Backbone as JSON Lines, residues from 0, in Angstrom:
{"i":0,"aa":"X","n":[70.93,80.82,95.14],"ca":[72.17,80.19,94.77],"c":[73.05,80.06,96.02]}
{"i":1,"aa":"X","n":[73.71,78.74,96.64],"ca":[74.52,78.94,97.33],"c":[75.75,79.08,96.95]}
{"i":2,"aa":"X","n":[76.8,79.69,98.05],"ca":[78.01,80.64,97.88],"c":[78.32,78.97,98.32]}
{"i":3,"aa":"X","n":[80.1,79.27,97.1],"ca":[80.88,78.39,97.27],"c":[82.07,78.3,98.1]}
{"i":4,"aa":"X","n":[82.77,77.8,98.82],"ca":[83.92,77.57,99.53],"c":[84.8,77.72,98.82]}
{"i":5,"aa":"X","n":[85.95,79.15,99.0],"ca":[87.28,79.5,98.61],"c":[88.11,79.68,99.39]}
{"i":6,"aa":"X","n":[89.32,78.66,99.49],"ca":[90.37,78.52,100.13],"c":[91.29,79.78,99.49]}
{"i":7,"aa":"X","n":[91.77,80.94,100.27],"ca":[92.65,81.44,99.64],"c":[94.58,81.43,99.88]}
{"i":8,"aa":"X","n":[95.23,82.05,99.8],"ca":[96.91,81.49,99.8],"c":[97.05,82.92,100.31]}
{"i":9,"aa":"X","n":[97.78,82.81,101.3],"ca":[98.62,83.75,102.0],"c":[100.04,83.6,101.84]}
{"i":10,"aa":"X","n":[101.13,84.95,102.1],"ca":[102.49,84.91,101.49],"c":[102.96,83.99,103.25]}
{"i":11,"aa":"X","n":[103.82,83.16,103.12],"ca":[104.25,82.7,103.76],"c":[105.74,83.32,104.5]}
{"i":12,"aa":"X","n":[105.63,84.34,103.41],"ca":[106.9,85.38,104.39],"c":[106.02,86.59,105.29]}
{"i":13,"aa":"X","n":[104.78,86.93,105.12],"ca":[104.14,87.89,106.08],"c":[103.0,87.78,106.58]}
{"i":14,"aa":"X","n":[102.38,86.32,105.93],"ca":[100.78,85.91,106.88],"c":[99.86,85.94,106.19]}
{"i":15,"aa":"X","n":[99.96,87.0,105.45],"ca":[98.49,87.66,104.42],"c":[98.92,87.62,103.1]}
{"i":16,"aa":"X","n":[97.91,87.96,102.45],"ca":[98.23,88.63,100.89],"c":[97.94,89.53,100.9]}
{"i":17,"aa":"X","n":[98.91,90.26,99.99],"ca":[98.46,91.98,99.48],"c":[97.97,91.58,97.59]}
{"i":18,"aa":"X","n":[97.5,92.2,97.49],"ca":[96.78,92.14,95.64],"c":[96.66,93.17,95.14]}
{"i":19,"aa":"X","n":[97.09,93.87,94.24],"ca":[95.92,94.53,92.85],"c":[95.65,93.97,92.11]}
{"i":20,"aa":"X","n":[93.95,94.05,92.06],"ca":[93.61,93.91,91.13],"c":[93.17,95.13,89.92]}
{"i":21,"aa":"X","n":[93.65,94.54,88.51],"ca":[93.46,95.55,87.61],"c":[92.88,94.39,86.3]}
{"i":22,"aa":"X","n":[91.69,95.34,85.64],"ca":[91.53,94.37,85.03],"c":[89.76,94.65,83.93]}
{"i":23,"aa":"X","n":[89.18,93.7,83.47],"ca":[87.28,93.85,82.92],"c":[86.53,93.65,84.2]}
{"i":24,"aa":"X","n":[87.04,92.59,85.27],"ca":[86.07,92.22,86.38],"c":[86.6,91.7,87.38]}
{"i":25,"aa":"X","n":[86.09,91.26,88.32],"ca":[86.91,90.72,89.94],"c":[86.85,89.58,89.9]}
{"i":26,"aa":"X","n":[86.66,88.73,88.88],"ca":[86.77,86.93,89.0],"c":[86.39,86.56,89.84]}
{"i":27,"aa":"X","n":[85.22,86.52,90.65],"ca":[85.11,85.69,91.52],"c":[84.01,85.33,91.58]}
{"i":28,"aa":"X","n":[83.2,84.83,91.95],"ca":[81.87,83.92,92.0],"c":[81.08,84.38,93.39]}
{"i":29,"aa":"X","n":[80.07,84.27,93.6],"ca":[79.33,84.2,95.33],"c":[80.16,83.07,96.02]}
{"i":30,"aa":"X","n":[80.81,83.69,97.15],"ca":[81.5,82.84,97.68],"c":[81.58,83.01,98.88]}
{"i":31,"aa":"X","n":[82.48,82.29,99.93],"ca":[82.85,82.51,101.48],"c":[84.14,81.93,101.53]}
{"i":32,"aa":"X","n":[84.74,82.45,102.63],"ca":[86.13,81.85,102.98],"c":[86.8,82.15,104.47]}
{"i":33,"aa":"X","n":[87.24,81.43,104.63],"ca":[88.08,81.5,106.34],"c":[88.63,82.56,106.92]}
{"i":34,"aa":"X","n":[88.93,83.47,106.07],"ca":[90.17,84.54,106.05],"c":[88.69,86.09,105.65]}
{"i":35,"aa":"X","n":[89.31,86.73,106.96],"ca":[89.24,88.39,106.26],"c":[89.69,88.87,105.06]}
{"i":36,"aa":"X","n":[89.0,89.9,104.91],"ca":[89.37,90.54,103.49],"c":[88.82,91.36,103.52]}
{"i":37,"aa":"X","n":[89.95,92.87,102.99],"ca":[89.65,94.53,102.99],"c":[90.11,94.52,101.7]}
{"i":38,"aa":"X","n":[88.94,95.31,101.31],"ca":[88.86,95.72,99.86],"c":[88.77,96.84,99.64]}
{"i":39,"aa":"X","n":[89.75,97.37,98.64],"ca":[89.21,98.94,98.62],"c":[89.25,99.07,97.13]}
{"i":40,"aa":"X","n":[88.02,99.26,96.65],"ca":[87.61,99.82,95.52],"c":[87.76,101.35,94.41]}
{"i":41,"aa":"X","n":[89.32,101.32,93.95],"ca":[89.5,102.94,93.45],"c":[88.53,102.95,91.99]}
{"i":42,"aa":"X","n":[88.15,102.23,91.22],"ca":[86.8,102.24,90.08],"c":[86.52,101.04,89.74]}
{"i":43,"aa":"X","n":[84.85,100.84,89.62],"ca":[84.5,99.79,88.88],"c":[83.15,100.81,88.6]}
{"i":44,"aa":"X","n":[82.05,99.87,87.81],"ca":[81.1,99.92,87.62],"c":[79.88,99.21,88.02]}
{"i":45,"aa":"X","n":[80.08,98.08,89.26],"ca":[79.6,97.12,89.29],"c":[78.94,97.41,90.89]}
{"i":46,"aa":"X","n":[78.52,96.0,91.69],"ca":[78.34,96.09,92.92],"c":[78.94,95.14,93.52]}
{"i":47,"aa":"X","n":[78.52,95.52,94.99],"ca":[78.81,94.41,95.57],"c":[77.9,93.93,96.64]}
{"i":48,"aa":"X","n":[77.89,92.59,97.25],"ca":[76.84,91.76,98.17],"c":[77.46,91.07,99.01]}
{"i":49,"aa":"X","n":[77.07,91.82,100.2],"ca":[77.56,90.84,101.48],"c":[76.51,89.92,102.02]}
{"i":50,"aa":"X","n":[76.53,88.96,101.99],"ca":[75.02,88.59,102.59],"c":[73.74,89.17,102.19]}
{"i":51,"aa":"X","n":[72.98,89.68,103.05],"ca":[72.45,90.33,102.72],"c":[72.15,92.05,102.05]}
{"i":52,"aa":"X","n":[72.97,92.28,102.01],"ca":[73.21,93.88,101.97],"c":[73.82,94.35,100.3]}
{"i":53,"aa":"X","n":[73.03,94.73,99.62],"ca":[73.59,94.99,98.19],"c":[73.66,96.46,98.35]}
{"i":54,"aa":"X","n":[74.71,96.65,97.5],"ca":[75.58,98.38,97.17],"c":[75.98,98.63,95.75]}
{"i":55,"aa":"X","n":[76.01,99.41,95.29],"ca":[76.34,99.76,94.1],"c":[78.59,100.11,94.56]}
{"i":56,"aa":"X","n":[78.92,99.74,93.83],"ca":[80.82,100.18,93.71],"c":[80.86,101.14,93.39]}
{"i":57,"aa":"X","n":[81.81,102.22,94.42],"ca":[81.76,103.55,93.43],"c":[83.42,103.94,94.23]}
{"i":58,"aa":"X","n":[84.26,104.64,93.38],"ca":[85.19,104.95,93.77],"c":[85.55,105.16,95.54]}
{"i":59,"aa":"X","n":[86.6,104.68,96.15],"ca":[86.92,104.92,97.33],"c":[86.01,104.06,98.17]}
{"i":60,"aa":"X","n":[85.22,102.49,97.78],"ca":[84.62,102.02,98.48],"c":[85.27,100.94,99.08]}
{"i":61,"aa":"X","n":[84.81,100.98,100.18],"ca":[86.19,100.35,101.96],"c":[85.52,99.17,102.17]}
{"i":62,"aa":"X","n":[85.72,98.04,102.42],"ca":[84.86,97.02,103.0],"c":[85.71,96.0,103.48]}
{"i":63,"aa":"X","n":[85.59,95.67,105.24],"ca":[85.73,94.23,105.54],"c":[85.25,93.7,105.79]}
{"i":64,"aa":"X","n":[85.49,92.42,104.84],"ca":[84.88,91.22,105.05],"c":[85.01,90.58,106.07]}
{"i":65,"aa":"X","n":[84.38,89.58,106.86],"ca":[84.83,88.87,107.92],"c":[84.59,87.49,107.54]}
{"i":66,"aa":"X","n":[85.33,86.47,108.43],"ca":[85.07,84.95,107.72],"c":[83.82,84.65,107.74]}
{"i":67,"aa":"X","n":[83.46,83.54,106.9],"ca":[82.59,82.83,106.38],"c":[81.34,83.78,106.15]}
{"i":68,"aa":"X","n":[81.18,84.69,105.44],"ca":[79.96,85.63,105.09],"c":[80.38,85.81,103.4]}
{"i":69,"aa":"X","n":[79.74,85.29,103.19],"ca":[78.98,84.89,101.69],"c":[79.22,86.14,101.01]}
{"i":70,"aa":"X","n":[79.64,86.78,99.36],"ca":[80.26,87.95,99.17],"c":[80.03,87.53,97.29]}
{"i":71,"aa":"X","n":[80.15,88.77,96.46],"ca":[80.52,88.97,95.41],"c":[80.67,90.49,95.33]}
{"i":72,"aa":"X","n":[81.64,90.36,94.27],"ca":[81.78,91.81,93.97],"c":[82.22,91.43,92.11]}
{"i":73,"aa":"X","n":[80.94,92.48,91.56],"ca":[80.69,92.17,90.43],"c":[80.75,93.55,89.65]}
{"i":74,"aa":"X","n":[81.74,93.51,88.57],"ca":[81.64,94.8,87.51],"c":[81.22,94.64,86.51]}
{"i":75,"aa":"X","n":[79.49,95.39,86.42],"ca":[78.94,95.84,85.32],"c":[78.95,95.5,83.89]}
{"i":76,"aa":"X","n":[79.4,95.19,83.19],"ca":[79.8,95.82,82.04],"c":[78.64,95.63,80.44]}
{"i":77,"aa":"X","n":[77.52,95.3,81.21],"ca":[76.31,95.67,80.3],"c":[75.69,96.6,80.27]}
{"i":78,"aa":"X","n":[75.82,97.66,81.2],"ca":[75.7,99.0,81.99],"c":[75.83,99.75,80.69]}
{"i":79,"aa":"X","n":[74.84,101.12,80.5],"ca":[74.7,101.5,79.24],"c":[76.37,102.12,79.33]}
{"i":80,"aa":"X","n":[77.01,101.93,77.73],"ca":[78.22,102.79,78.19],"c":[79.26,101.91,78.23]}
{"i":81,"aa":"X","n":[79.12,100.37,79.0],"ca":[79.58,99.81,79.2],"c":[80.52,100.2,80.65]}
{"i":82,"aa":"X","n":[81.02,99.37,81.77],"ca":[81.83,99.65,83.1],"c":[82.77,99.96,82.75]}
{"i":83,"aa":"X","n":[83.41,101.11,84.1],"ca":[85.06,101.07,83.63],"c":[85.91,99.93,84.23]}
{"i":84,"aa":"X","n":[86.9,100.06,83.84],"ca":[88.12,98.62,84.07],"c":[88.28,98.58,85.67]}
{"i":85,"aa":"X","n":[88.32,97.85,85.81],"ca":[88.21,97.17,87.49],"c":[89.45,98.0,87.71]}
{"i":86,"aa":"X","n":[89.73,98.68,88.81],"ca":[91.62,98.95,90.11],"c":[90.46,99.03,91.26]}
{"i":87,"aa":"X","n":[91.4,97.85,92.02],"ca":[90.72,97.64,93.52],"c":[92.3,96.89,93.93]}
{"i":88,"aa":"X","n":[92.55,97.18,95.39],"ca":[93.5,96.8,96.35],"c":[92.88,95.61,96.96]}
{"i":89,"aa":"X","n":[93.56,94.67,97.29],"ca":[92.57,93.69,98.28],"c":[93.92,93.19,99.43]}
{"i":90,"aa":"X","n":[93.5,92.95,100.66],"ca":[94.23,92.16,102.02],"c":[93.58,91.12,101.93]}
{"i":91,"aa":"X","n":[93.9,90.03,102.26],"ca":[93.78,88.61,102.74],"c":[94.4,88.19,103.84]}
{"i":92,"aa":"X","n":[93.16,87.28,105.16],"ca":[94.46,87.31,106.35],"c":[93.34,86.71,107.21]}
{"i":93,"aa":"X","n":[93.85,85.49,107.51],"ca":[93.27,84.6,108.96],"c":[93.13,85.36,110.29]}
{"i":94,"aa":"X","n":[92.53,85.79,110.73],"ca":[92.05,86.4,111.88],"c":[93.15,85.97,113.24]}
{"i":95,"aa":"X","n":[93.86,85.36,113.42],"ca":[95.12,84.84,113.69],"c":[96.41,84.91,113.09]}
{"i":96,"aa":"X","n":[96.18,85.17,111.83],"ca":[97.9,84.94,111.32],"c":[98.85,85.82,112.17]}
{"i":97,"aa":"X","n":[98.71,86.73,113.02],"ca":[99.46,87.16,113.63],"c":[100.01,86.04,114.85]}
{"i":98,"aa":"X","n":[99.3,85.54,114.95],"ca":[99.36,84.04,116.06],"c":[98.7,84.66,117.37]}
{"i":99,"aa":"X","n":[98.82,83.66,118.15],"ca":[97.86,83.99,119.0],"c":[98.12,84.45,120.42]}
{"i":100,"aa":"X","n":[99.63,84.71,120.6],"ca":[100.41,85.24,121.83],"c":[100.0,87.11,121.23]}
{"i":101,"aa":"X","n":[100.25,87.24,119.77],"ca":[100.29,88.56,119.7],"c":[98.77,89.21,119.91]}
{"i":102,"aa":"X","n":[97.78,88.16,119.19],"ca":[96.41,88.67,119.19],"c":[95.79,88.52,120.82]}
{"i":103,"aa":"X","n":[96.46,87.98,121.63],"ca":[95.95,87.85,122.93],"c":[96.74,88.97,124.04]}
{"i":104,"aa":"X","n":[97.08,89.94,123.27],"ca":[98.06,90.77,124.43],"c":[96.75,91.42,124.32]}
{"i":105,"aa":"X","n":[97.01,92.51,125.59],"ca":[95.77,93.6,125.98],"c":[96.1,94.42,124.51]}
{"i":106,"aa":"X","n":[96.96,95.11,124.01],"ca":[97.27,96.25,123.43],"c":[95.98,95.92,121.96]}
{"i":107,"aa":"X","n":[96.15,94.48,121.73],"ca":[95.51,94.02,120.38],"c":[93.8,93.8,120.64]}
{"i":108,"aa":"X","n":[93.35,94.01,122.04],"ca":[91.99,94.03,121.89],"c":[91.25,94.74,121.61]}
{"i":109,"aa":"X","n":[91.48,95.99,120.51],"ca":[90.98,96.78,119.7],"c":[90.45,96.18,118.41]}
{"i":110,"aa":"X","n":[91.8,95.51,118.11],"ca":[91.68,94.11,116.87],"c":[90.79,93.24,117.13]}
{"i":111,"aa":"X","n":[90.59,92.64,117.81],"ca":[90.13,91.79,117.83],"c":[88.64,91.58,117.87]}
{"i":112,"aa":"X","n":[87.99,93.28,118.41],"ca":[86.61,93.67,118.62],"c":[86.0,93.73,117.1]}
{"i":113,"aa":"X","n":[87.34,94.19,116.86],"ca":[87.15,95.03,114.88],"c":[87.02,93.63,114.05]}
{"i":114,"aa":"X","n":[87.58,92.55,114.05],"ca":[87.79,91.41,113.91],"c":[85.8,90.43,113.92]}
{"i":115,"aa":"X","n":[85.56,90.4,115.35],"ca":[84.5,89.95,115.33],"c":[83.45,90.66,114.92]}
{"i":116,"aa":"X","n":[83.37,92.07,114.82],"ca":[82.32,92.3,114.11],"c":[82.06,92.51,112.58]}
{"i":117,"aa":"X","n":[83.55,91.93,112.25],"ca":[83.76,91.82,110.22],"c":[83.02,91.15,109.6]}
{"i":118,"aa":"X","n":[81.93,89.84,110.93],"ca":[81.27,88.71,110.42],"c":[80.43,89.06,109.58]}
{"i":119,"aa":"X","n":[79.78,90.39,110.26],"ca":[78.96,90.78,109.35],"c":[79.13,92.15,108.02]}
{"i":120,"aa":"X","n":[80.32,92.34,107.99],"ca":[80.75,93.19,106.77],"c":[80.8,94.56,107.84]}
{"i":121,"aa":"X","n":[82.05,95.49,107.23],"ca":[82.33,96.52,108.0],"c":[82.31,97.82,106.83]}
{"i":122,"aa":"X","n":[81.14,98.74,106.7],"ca":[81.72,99.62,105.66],"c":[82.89,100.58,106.2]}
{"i":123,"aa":"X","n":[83.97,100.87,105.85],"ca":[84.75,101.87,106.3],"c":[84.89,102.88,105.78]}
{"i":124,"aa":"X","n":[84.18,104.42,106.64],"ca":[84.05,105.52,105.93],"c":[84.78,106.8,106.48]}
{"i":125,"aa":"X","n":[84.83,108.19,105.94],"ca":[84.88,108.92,106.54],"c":[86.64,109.2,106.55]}
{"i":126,"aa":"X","n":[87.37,110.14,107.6],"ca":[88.81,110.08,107.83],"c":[89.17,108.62,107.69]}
{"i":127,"aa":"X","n":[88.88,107.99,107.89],"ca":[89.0,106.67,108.44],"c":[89.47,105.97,107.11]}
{"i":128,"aa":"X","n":[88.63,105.96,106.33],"ca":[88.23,105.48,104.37],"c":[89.89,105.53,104.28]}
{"i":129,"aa":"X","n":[89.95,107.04,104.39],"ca":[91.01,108.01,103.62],"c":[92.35,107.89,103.85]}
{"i":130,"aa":"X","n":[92.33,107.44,105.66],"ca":[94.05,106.85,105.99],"c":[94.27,105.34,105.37]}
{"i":131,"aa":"X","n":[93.16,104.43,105.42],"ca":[93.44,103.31,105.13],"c":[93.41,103.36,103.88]}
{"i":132,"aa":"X","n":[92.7,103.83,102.7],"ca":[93.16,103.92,101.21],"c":[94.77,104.25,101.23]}
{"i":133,"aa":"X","n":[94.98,105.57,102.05],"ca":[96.58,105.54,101.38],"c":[97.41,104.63,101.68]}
{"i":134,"aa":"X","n":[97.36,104.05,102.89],"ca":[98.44,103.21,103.66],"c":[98.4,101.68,102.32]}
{"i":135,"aa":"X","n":[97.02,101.54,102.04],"ca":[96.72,100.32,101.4],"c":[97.46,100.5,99.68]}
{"i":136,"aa":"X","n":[97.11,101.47,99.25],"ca":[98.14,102.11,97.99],"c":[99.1,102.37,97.81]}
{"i":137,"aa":"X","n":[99.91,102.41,99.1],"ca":[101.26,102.48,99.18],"c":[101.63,101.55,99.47]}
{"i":138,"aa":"X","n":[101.25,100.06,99.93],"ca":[101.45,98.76,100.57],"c":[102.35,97.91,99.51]}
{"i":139,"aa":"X","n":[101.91,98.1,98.24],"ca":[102.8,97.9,96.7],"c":[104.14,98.19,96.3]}
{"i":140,"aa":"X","n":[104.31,98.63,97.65],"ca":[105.68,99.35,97.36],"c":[106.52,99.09,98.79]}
{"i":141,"aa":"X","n":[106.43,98.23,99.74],"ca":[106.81,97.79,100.69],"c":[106.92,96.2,100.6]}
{"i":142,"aa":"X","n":[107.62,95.15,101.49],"ca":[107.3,94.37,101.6],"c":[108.41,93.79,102.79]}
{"i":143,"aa":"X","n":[108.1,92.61,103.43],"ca":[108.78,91.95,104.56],"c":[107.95,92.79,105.6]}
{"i":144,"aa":"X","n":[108.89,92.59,106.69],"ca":[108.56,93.8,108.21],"c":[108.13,94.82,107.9]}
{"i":145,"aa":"X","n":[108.3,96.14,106.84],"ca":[107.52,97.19,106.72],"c":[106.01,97.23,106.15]}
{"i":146,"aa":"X","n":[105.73,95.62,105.05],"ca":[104.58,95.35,104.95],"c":[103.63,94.84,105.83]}
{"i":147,"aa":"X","n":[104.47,94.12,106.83],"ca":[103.75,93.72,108.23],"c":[103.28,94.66,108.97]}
{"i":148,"aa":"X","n":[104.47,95.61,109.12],"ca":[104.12,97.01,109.78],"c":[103.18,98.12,109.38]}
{"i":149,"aa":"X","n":[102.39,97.7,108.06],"ca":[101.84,98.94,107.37],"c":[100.61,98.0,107.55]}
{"i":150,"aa":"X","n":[100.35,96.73,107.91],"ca":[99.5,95.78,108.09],"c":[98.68,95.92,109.4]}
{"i":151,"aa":"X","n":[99.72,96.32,110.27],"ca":[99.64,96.27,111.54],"c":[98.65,97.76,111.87]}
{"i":152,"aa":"X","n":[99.27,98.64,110.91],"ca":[99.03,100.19,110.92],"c":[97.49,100.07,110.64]}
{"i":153,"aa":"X","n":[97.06,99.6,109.74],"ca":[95.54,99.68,108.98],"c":[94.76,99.43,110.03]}
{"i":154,"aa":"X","n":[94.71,97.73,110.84],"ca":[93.98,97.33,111.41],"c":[94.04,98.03,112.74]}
{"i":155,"aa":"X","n":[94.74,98.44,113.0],"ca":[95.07,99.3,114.47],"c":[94.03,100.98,114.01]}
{"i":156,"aa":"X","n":[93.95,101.85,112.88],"ca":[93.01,102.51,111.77],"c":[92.12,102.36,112.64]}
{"i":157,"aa":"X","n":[91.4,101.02,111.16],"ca":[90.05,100.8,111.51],"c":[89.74,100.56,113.31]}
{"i":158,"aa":"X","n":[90.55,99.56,113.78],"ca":[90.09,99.03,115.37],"c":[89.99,100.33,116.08]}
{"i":159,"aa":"X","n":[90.24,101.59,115.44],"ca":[90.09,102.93,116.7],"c":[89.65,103.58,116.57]}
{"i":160,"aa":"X","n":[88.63,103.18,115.01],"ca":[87.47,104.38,114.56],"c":[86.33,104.07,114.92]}
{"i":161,"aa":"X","n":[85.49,104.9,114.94],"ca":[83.97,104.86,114.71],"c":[83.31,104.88,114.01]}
{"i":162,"aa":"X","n":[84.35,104.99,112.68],"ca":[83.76,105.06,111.24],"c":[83.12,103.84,110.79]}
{"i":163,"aa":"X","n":[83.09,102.57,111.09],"ca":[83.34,101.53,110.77],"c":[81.81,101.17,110.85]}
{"i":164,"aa":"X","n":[80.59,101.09,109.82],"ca":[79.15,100.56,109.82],"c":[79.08,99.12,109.51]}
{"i":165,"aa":"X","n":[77.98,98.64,109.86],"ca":[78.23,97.42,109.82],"c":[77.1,97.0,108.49]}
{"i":166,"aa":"X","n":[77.19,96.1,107.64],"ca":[76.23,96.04,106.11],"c":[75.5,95.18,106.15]}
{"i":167,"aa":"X","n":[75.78,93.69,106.44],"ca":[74.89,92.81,106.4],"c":[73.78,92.13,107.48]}
């Protein structure tokens, strides 16, 4: 089956989108899109597929996506028992929306390493999982410059760990 082309919408007051999703399932289809995307999975029952690389969803599961790499994330719910109700956090964000004076200073070429190797899916584990779950759970409760700033915080995280495997 090929993955379909999804344009997604970023807030035009901070670059990205922030999301919860809560819900039976993650609506979305096999797809690809222009824009990164960190997902963090607090329960489902389902999996997910980066390309090549299938995983089962299980609480506290970290993943960035990088553009155009083909993706679903699917909850269960024929699973004996039936799945539990989808809560997952999601970021959305052009690999640029910061623009490109900021992504081209020395300080941001941590980002930017972390950035190109999202192409192929980044699991994020470990200490690492654990700062960016909270910062990302508390992100719901910020917004303007301190959501930029808690934006800024994550990817600066991941760009300085070693936690960061690569899936597909």
């Amino acid at each position: 089956m090929r993955p379909i082309f999804q344009k997604l919408t970023t807030s035009p007051e901070e670059g990205f989108a922030f999301k919860e999703i809560r819900g039976r399932g993650f609506d979305c289809p096999w797809h690809f899109h222009s824009e990164c995307e960190l997902i963090l999975v607090q329960r489902s029952g389902g999996f997910r597929m980066l390309g090549d690389h299938l995983a089962a969803l299980r609480p506290g599961d970290l993943v960035l996506i990088g553009p155009r790499l083909p993706h679903i994330y699917h909850n269960d719910e024929t699973a004996p028992g039936g799945a539990p109700r989808v809560h997952a956090y999601l970021l959305q964000f052009e690999a640029n929306c910061l623009g490109e004076g900021m992504m081209n200073l020395e300080a941001m070429g941590p980002v930017r390493r972390l950035l190109e190797r999202s192409v192929l899916g980044l699991e994020v584990c470990g200490a690492t999982r654990a700062r960016v779950a909270e910062l990302m759970t508390k992100m719901g409760r910020v917004s303007g410059v301190r959501r930029i700033a808690r934006f800024l915080e994550i990817l600066d995280v991941m760009a300085r760990s070693r936690e960061c495997r690569t899936l597909a």
